[in-house]
Every structure is written in C-alpha cells, then in structure tokens.
XYZ file of C-alpha atoms in Angstrom:
211
model
C -0.001 -0.001 0.002
C 1.407 3.421 -0.923
C 0.466 6.718 0.684
C 0.609 10.020 -1.140
C 3.140 11.384 1.293
C 6.666 12.548 0.508
C 9.873 12.539 2.541
C 9.625 12.700 6.307
C 13.006 12.347 7.954
C 14.107 10.588 11.175
C 15.993 7.546 12.503
C 14.301 5.187 14.902
C 14.264 4.095 18.528
C 12.411 5.099 21.389
C 10.939 13.757 24.597
C 10.621 20.860 27.506
C 9.669 24.548 27.154
C 6.215 25.974 26.892
C 4.746 27.998 24.079
C 1.481 29.308 22.761
C -0.750 26.425 21.745
C -2.975 26.545 18.713
C -6.714 26.083 18.860
C -7.841 22.937 17.070
C -11.608 23.080 16.771
C -13.653 20.858 14.528
C -12.348 21.191 10.951
C -14.289 23.279 8.470
C -15.930 21.635 5.497
C -14.133 23.719 2.879
C -10.701 22.701 1.621
C -8.073 25.441 1.833
C -8.011 27.448 -1.386
C -4.225 27.115 -1.646
C -4.723 23.394 -2.305
C -7.460 23.815 -4.918
C -5.102 22.984 -7.757
C -2.677 20.159 -7.117
C -0.739 20.815 -10.318
C -0.042 24.518 -9.701
C 0.291 24.676 -5.927
C 2.674 22.909 -3.578
C 1.540 19.527 -2.333
C 0.741 20.120 1.363
C 2.478 16.864 2.264
C 5.718 18.289 0.842
C 5.263 21.541 2.705
C 4.343 19.786 5.947
C 7.032 17.106 6.044
C 10.029 18.362 4.042
C 13.037 16.488 2.703
C 14.445 13.505 4.562
C 18.120 14.211 3.942
C 17.831 17.772 5.174
C 15.901 16.734 8.258
C 18.509 14.087 9.128
C 21.344 16.619 8.837
C 19.529 19.110 11.054
C 18.919 16.407 13.641
C 22.618 15.521 13.774
C 23.452 19.173 14.345
C 21.047 19.522 17.255
C 21.318 16.042 18.796
C 19.215 17.077 21.780
C 18.345 14.490 24.379
C 14.881 14.992 25.786
C 12.971 13.638 28.729
C 9.309 12.788 29.197
C 6.910 12.145 32.048
C 5.518 9.178 30.149
C 5.449 5.938 32.139
C 5.653 2.956 29.801
C 4.461 0.667 32.578
C 1.112 2.448 32.715
C 0.283 1.807 29.043
C -2.966 -0.066 28.425
C -3.330 -0.820 24.701
C -6.674 -0.807 22.952
C -8.291 -4.057 21.913
C -9.001 -4.534 18.209
C -12.606 -3.476 18.762
C -11.494 -0.374 20.681
C -9.066 0.541 17.904
C -11.835 0.243 15.329
C -14.150 2.365 17.490
C -11.545 5.105 17.936
C -10.771 5.207 14.209
C -14.491 5.417 13.426
C -14.841 8.437 15.745
C -11.729 10.208 14.521
C -12.252 9.754 10.792
C -15.503 11.731 10.988
C -13.457 14.747 12.131
C -10.719 14.488 9.474
C -10.256 17.679 7.476
C -11.165 17.490 3.748
C -7.471 17.990 2.929
C -6.775 14.501 4.307
C -9.447 12.924 2.117
C -8.119 14.873 -0.880
C -4.510 13.794 -0.546
C -4.734 10.236 0.728
C -5.389 8.176 -2.365
C -8.126 6.179 -0.631
C -10.218 6.215 2.519
C -8.559 2.929 3.489
C -5.137 4.566 3.568
C -6.369 7.250 5.940
C -8.020 4.508 7.991
C -4.715 2.622 8.204
C -2.834 5.693 9.469
C -5.453 6.342 12.143
C -5.246 2.687 13.147
C -1.508 3.086 13.781
C -2.208 6.129 15.923
C -4.893 4.357 17.950
C -2.561 1.446 18.666
C 0.156 3.766 19.987
C -2.040 5.612 22.504
C -3.510 4.405 25.793
C -7.062 3.079 25.610
C -8.262 5.786 28.042
C -6.767 8.683 26.044
C -7.975 10.571 22.993
C -5.576 13.062 21.329
C -8.239 14.505 19.031
C -11.514 14.701 20.975
C -10.300 14.400 24.564
C -9.706 18.076 25.349
C -6.575 19.877 26.539
C -6.672 19.124 30.286
C -3.926 16.492 30.231
C -1.125 15.097 28.121
C -1.816 12.177 25.812
C 1.349 10.088 25.682
C 2.666 8.159 22.707
C 3.785 4.549 23.262
C 4.793 3.669 19.721
C 8.050 4.316 17.862
C 10.165 7.359 18.689
C 13.142 8.920 16.933
C 16.610 7.883 17.987
C 18.350 11.253 18.272
C 15.809 13.488 19.964
C 13.007 11.272 21.292
C 10.078 12.416 19.166
C 6.842 10.450 18.649
C 6.969 8.833 15.200
C 5.201 6.377 12.918
C 6.315 4.407 9.845
C 4.604 4.911 6.484
C 5.245 3.999 2.843
C 5.886 6.776 0.325
C 4.244 6.693 -3.131
C 6.034 4.577 -5.698
C 8.353 3.031 -3.089
C 8.394 -0.218 -1.160
C 10.478 0.884 1.825
C 8.897 2.511 4.852
C 9.788 6.022 5.964
C 9.312 7.671 9.348
C 7.401 10.858 10.208
C 6.462 12.756 13.346
C 3.106 11.920 14.900
C 2.253 15.535 15.770
C 2.735 16.581 12.134
C 0.483 13.763 10.913
C -2.214 14.723 13.434
C -2.033 18.382 12.403
C -2.287 17.527 8.712
C -5.348 15.355 9.225
C -7.245 17.341 11.866
C -6.098 20.974 12.125
C -8.479 23.725 11.088
C -7.551 25.840 8.067
C -6.371 28.735 10.240
C -4.207 26.542 12.468
C -2.823 24.594 9.525
C -1.838 27.768 7.679
C 0.144 28.908 10.716
C 1.841 25.539 11.140
C 2.810 25.442 7.454
C 5.036 28.481 8.077
C 7.118 26.668 10.694
C 10.361 24.745 9.956
C 9.932 21.145 8.817
C 10.733 19.596 12.180
C 8.607 18.199 15.020
C 6.071 20.681 16.309
C 6.790 21.979 19.789
C 4.290 20.856 22.415
C 3.025 23.626 24.701
C 3.054 21.210 27.650
C 6.821 20.803 27.265
C 6.682 17.053 26.652
C 7.524 15.904 23.125
C 6.053 12.441 23.715
C 2.671 14.056 24.259
C 0.538 13.893 21.106
C -2.510 15.825 22.303
C -3.632 17.845 19.292
C -4.583 20.746 21.578
C -1.018 20.930 22.916
C 0.640 21.599 19.551
C 2.358 24.999 19.673
C 3.190 27.618 17.027
C 6.758 27.656 18.353
C 9.452 25.199 17.247
C 11.371 22.595 19.235
C 14.594 24.461 18.540
C 13.339 27.820 19.888
C-alpha cells in the first residue's frame, strides 16, 4: 500500500519549554483554497514534512536528548474493537485535505489505526480536550526522542518515518491553524506542555522545538 506522502526524515528508537498552543476546533468543510489545484500549488504533504536528507542533517546538528513524564508501565493498549471504534470516531473529524490527498479512505483509515494502537485506551488526542497530556507509546526517533510512525511513500516499497504531531495536524487541524503551522520549519512541532512524547492535538504549539 502506498500513501501520497513525501519525505519525512528521522531515525528510529524510542521527549521541555512551553509555548502558545494553537486552537484545534472541529475542521471546516471547505478545503483550503491554496490546495485547490494540485498541479499549480505545492503539495501540502511536501510543505508539511520536508526532505528527509535535510531533516537528518539538522537532527545531527542539534542532537538534543529529551525527557518525558511518560510511564511505559502504565500503558494499556486498545483491543481490536477499541481501535476500530476510535478510528471510526476520529475519521468523521478528518479535514477534507486529508481525504483529498490520501489516495483512498482505506489509507487514511490505516494511518489512524496506527495512531490508535500507539495511545492508551483511556486517552484521545483529538476529541479528549486539553486538560492532560496524551502520551505516545509507539516508535520514537533515535536522536531526539520524538513520537513517530512508519509509512510507505508513493512509488516506493520501503517505509519512511514521520512525526506523529505533524500527521495529526495535517489530518485534523483547522484551516487557520494549519496555515500557521505550514510556516514553521519542517521539524517536530513543539508541544506547549513541554513534553515531546505528548501527542494531544490541543497541545501543539506555534513555536518550534529548537526555539
């Protein structure tokens, strides 16, 4: 299965500073005008995720070791039925841009399934509110401990890695929030809670992890 997603950047293994968080309300029904023509405007996947080689070089320069309040021992994974239920809830709130640029509804479904499997059964990063952190228990990047997932790029057989908070923003952010995030460097979004293993959509900040 191939996803219409280009270069993400990161190397794998198994994240502080606060900033202004964006508001992520329910997405609007209109697709952003800047994406109305795929042939004459930049693919939002390119703009959101950048080039892998460049991202890897930047990571080696920074090489920051981060910490997190996440407790792996407290993780309670969802059952298959609970995963399916979460995906069913979330997909109804996906922004039209996600439906436009995933080549099929099944591909979007598969990405959301990965997300549901990496988050505790009691947590919801999209509809759960901003009162607490929602920790990621899946893959993380080797150099700087960022929440990550593996996906296959179009026309390729090998998997690539991308940041979970960037995937969430692409799929669920409102037009206004997405436009602001598109102006940030192509690196993991800074979390306003200060914990880069938190993937609560409401905690994504307009600042960068390097600021």
